[in-house]
Short mmCIF file of C-alpha atoms in Angstrom, two decimals:
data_model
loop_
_atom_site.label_atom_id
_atom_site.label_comp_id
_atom_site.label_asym_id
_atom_site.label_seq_id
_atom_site.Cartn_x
_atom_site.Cartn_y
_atom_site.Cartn_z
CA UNK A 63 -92.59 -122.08 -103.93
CA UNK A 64 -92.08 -119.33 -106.21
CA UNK A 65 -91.39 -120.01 -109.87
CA UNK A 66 -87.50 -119.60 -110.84
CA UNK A 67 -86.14 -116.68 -112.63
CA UNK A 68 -82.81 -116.59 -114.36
CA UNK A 69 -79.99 -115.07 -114.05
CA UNK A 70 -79.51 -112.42 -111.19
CA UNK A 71 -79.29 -108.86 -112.09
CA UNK A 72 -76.16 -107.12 -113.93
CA UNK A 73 -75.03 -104.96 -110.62
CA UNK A 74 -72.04 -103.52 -109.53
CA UNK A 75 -71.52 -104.15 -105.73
CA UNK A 76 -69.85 -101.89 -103.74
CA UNK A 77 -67.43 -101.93 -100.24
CA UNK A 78 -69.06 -100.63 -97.15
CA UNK A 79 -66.83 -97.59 -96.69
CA UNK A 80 -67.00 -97.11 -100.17
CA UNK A 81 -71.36 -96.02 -100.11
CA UNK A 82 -72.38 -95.85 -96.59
CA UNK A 83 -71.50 -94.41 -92.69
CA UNK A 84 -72.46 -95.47 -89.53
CA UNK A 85 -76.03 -94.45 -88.56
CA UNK A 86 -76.34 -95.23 -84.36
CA UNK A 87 -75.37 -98.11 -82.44
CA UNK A 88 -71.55 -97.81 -83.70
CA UNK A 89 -70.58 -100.66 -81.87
CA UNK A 90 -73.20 -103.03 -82.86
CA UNK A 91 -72.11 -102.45 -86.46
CA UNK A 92 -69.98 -104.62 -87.48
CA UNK A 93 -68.04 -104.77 -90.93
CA UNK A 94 -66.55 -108.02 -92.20
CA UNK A 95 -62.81 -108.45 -92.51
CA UNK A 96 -62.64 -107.45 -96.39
CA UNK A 97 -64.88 -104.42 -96.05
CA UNK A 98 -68.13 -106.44 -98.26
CA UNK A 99 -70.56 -106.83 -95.82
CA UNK A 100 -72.01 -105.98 -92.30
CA UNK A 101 -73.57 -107.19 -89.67
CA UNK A 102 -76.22 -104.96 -87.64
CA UNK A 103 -77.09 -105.96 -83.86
CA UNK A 104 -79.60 -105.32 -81.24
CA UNK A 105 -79.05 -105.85 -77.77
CA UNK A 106 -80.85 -104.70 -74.68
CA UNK A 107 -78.48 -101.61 -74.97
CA UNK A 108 -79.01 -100.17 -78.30
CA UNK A 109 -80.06 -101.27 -82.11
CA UNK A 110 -77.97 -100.44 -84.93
CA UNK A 111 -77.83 -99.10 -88.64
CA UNK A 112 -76.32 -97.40 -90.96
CA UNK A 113 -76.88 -94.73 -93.75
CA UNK A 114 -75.65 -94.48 -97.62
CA UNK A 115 -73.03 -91.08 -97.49
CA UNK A 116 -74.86 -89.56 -100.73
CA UNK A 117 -78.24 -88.86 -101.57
CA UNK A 118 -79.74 -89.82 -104.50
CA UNK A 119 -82.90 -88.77 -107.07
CA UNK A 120 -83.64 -91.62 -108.52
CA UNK A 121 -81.87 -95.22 -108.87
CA UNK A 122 -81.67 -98.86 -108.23
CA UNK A 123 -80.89 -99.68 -104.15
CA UNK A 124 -80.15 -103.32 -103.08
CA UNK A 125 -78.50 -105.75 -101.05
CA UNK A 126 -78.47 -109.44 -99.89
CA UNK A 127 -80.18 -109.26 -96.34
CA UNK A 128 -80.09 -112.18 -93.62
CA UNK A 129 -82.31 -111.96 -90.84
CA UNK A 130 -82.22 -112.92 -87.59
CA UNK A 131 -82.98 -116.20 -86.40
CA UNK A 132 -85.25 -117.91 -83.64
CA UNK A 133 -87.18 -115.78 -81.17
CA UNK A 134 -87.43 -112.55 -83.23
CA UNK A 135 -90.93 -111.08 -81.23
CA UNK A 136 -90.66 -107.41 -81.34
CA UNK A 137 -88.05 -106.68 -83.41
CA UNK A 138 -87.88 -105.06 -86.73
CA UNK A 139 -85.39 -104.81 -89.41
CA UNK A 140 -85.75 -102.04 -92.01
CA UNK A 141 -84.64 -101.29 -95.54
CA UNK A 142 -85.47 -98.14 -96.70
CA UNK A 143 -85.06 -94.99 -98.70
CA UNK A 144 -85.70 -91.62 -97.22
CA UNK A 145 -85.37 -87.76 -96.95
CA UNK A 146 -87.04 -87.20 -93.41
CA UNK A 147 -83.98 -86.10 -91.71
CA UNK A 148 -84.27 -83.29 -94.25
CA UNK A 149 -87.53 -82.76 -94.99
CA UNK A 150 -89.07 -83.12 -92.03
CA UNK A 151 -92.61 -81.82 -93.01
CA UNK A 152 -92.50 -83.22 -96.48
CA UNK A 153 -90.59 -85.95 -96.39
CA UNK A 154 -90.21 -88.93 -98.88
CA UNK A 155 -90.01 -92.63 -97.71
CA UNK A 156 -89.65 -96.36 -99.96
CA UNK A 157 -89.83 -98.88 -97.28
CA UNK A 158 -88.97 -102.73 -97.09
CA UNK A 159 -89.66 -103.42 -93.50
CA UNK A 160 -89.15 -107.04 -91.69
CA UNK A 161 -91.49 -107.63 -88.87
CA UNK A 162 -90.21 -110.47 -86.33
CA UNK A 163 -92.47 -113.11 -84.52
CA UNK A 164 -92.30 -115.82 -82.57
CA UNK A 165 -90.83 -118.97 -82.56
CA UNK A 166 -92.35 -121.33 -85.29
CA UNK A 167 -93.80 -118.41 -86.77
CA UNK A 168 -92.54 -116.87 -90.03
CA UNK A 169 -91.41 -113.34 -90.56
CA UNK A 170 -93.07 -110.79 -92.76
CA UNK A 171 -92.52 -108.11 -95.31
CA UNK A 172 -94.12 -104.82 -95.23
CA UNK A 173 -93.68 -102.31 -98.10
CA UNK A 174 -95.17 -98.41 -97.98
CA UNK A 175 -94.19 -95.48 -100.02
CA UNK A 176 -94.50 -92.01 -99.03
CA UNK A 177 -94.65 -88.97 -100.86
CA UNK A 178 -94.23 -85.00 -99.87
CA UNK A 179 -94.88 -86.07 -96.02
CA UNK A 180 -98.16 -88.00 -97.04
CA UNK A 181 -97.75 -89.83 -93.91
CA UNK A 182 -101.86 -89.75 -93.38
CA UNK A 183 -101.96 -91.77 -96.35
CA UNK A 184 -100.43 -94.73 -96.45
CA UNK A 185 -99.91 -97.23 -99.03
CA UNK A 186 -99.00 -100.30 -97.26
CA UNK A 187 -98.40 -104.02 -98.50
CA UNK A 188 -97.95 -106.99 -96.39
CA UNK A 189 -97.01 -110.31 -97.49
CA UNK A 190 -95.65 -113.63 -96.25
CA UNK A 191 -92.39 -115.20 -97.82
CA UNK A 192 -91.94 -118.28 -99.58
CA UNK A 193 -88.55 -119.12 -97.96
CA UNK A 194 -87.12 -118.40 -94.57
CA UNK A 195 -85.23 -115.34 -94.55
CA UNK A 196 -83.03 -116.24 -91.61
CA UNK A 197 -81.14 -119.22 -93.09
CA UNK A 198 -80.01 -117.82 -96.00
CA UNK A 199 -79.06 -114.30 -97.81
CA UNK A 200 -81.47 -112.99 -100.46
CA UNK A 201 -81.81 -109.84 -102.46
CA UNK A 202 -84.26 -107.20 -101.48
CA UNK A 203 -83.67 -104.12 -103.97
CA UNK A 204 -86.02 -100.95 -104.83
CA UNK A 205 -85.89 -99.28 -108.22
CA UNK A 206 -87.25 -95.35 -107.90
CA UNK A 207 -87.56 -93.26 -111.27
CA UNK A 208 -89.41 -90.55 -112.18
CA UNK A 209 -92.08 -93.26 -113.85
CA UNK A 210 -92.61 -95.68 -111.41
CA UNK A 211 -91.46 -97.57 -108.11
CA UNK A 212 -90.52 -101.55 -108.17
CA UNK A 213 -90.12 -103.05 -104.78
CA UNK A 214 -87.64 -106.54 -105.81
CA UNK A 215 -87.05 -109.51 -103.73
CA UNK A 216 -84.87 -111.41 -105.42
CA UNK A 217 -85.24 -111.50 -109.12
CA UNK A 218 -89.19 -111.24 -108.58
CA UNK A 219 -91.09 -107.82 -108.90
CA UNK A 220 -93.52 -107.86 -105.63
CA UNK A 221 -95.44 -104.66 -105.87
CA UNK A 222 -94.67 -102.02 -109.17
CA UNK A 223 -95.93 -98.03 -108.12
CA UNK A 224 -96.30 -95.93 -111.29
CA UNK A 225 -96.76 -92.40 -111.23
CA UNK A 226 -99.75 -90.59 -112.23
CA UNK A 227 -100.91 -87.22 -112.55
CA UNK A 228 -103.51 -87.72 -109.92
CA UNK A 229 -100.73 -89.00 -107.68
CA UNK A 230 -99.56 -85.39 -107.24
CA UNK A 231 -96.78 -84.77 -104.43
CA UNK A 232 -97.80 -88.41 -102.99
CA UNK A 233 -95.32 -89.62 -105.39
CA UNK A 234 -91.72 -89.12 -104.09
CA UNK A 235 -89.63 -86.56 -105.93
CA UNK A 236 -87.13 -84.68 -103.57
CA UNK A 237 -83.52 -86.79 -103.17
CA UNK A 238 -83.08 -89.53 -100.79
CA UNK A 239 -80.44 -91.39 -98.71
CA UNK A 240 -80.52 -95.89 -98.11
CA UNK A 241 -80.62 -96.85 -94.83
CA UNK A 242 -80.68 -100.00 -92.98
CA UNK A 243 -81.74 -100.60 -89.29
CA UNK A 244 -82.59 -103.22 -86.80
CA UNK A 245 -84.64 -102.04 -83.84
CA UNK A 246 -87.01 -103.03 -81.32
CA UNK A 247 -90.24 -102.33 -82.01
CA UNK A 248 -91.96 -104.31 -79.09
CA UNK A 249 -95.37 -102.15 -78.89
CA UNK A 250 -96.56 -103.07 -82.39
CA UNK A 251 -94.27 -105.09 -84.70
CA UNK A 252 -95.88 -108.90 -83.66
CA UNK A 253 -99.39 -109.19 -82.80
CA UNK A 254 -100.02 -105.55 -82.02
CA UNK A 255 -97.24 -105.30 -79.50
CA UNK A 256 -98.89 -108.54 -77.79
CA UNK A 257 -95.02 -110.02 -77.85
CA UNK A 258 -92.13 -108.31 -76.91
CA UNK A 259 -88.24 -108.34 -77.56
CA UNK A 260 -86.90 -110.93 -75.19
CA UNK A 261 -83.71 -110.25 -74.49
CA UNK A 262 -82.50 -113.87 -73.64
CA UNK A 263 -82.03 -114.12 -77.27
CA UNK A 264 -79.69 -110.90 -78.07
CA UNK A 265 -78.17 -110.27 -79.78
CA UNK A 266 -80.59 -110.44 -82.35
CA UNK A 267 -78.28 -110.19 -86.20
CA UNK A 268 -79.06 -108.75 -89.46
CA UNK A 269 -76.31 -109.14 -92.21
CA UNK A 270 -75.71 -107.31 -95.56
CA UNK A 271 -73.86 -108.25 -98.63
CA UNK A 272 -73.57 -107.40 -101.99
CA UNK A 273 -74.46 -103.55 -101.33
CA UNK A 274 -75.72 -101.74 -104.14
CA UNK A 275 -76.43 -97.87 -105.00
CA UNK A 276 -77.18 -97.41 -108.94
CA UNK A 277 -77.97 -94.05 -109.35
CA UNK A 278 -77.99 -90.13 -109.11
CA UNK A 279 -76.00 -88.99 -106.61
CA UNK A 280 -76.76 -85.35 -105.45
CA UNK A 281 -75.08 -82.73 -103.12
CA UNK A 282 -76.57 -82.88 -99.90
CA UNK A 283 -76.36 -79.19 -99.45
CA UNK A 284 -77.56 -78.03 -103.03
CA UNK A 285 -80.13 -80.51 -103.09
CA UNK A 286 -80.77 -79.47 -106.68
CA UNK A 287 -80.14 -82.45 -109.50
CA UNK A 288 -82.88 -82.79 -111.84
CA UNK A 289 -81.26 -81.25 -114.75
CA UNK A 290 -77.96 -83.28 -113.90
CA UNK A 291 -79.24 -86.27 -112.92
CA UNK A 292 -80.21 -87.07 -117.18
CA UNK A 293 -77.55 -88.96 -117.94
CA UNK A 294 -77.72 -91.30 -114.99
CA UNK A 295 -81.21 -91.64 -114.65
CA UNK A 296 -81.55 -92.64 -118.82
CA UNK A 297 -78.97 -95.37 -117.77
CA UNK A 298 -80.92 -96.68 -114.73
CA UNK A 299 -83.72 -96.91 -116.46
CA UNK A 300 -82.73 -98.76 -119.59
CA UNK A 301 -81.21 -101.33 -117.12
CA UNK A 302 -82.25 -105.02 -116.53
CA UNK A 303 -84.12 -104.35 -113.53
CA UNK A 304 -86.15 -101.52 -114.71
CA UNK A 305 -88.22 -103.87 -117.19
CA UNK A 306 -90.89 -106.00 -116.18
CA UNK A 307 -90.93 -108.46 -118.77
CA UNK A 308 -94.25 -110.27 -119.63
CA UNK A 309 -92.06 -113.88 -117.27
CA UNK A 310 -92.01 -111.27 -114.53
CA UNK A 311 -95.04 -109.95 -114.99
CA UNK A 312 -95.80 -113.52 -114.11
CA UNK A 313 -94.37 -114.25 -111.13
CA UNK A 314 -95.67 -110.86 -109.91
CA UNK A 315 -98.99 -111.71 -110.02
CA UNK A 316 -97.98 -115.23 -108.92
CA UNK A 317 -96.42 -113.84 -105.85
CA UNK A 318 -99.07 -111.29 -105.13
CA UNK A 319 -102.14 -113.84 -105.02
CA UNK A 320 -99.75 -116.66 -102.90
CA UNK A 321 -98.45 -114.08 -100.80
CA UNK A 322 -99.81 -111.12 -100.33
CA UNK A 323 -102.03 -110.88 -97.25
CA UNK A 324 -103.10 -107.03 -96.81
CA UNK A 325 -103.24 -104.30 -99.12
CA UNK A 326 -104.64 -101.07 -98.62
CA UNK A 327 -105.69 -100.87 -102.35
CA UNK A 328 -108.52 -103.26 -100.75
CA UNK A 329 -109.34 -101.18 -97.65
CA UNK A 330 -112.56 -100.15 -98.45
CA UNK A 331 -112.88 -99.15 -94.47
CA UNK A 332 -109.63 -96.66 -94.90
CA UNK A 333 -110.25 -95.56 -98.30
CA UNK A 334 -113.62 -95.53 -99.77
CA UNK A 335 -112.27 -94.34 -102.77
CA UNK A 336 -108.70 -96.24 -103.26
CA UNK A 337 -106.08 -93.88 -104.16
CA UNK A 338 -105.10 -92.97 -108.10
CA UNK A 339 -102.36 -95.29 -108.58
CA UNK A 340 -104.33 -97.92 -107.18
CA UNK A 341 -105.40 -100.86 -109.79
CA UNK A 342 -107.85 -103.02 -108.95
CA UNK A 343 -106.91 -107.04 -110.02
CA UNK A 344 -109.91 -108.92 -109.81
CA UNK A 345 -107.86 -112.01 -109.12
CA UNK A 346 -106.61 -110.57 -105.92
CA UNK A 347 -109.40 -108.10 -105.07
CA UNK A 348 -112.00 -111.29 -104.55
CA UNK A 349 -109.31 -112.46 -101.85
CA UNK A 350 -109.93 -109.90 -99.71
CA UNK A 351 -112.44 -108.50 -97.06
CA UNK A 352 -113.24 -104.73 -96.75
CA UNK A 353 -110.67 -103.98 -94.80
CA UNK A 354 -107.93 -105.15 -97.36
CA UNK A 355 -107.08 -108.39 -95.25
CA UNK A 356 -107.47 -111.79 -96.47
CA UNK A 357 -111.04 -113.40 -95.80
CA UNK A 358 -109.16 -116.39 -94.06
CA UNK A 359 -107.26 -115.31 -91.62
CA UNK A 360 -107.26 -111.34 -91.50
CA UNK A 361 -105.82 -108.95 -89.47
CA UNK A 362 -107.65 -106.25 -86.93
CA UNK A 363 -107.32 -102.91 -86.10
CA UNK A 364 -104.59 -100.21 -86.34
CA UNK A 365 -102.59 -97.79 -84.53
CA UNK A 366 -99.83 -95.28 -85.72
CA UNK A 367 -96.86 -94.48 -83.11
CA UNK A 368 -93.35 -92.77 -84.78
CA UNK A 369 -89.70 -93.71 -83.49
CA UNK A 370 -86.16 -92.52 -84.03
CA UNK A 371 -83.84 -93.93 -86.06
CA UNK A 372 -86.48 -95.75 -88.12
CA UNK A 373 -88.20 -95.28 -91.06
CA UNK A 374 -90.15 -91.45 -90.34
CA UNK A 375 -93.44 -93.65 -91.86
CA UNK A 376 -93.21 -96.73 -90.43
CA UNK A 377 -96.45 -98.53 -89.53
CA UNK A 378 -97.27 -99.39 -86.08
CA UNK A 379 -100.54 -100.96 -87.20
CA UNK A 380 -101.76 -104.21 -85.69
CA UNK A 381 -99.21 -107.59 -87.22
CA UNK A 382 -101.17 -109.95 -85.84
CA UNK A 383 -100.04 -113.35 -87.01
CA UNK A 384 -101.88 -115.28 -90.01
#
């Protein structure tokens, strides 16, 4: 169990139709009676998700997620910032992405960033959960300034990105819109593709409340907002959520050395010299073997595939189950 943190952040939620549009899958999304929340389906015919209406350069993105429940093999559920529909080459990416399994066996959580279409290099996380995302809601938010990246679940900080000079375009800097999908994934997302989607069990659900965009919205067809973007961006970060105080600070590194079960920070194999923002934590570096998997119970090799309507970055590498 993970140490308590008070109070939840001061956010203001918004309506569906007030932030976001229909992405694919139109009639697997469906919206709640008062407008709050939605729920995302995949069935043998089609996934589902949706997209925020704005872009943004920089801000706080968040929402209560609930995850589907049983047989889950194969499927994914992503939450995500990107630009790849626009920048196609040099696209930007934040990723929270929820990688189904088997019955009995417990979901997991993959993070990556992506920066200027750094796609070659990426900078995943992986980490178990210390509840079960399926019976109850729970807040998964990213925070994305020009200083550093926060990935959130809950109140707790999981992984913190902060920008350096060495960093270069790898950091992401060009606007970006939310989206949320659930797909099937059945060649890679559970034990390298080992189990697939079974269909018995559609349609599989993902639901999303308390739906929140804090930040810089920009004109999709300028795409120009640094200079505008001051005001907003001084207010994000002198928020709540943008400080890690020394108790979260905490239950960071709590989380990270209970949970975390590859990082490529560790992968001597991919990376013989980690990348700049990398900081080595001897606490969590002795954990790990050289290919940044846990010594007990590890995970083998890697592949890369891309889809549509998913996150442009998203890993297809080996999931095998811990």
């Amino acid at each position: 169990m993970m140490d308590h943190l008070p109070a939840s952040f001061n956010v203001t939620t918004l309506s569906f139709d007030e932030g976001y549009s229909p992405l694919f899958g139109d009639g697997n999304l469906i919206r709640s009676s008062d407008g709050k929340s939605v729920r995302l389906l995949l069935d043998r015919f089609t996934g589902s998700g949706f997209i925020s209406s704005d872009l943004y350069q920089h801000g706080f993105f968040s929402a209560k997620i609930k995850l589907p429940s049983d047989y889950t093999a194969g499927v994914v559920v992503a939450f995500y910032m990107s630009n790849g529909d626009i920048f196609e080459k040099t696209h930007d990416e934040l990723d929270f992405e929820f990688l189904g399994n088997i019955r009995g066996k417990k979901w997991r959580v993959q993070t990556n960033v992506y920066g200027n279409g750094s796609v070659s290099r990426g900078r995943e996380e992986r980490y178990n959960l210390w509840f079960d995302p399926s019976r109850e809601f729970h807040r998964y938010s990213i925070l994305w300034t020009n200083k550093n990246i926060i990935f959130y679940i809950d109140d707790v900080p999981i992984r913190e990105v902060v920008r350096s000079e060495e960093m270069g375009g790898d950091f992401p800097s060009k606007p970006m819109s939310l989206y949320a999908t659930i797909w099937d994934a059945s060649n890679w997302a559970t034990s390298g593709g080992k189990y697939k989607v079974n269909y018995k069990y559609a349609p599989f659900v993902s639901e999303y409340s308390d739906l929140v965009l804090q930040g810089c919205a920009v004109d999709p067809i300028q795409q120009v907002s640094a200079a505008g973007c001051s005001e907003k961006d001084a207010e994000v970060e002198s928020a709540d959520y943008a400080v890690i105080t020394p108790r979260r600070r905490t239950a960071m590194k709590n989380f990270r050395s209970r949970y975390m079960y590859y990082s490529y920070c560790y992968d001597s194999l991919r990376y013989s010299v980690p990348p700049p923002e990398c900081v080595s934590v001897p606490e969590e570096k002795h954990r790990f073997k050289e290919t940044g998997r846990l010594k007990f119970g590890g995970h083998p090799r890697r592949s890369r595939r891309r889809h549509g309507r998913i996150p442009v970055g998203s890993s297809s590498e080996d999931q095998s189950d811990i």
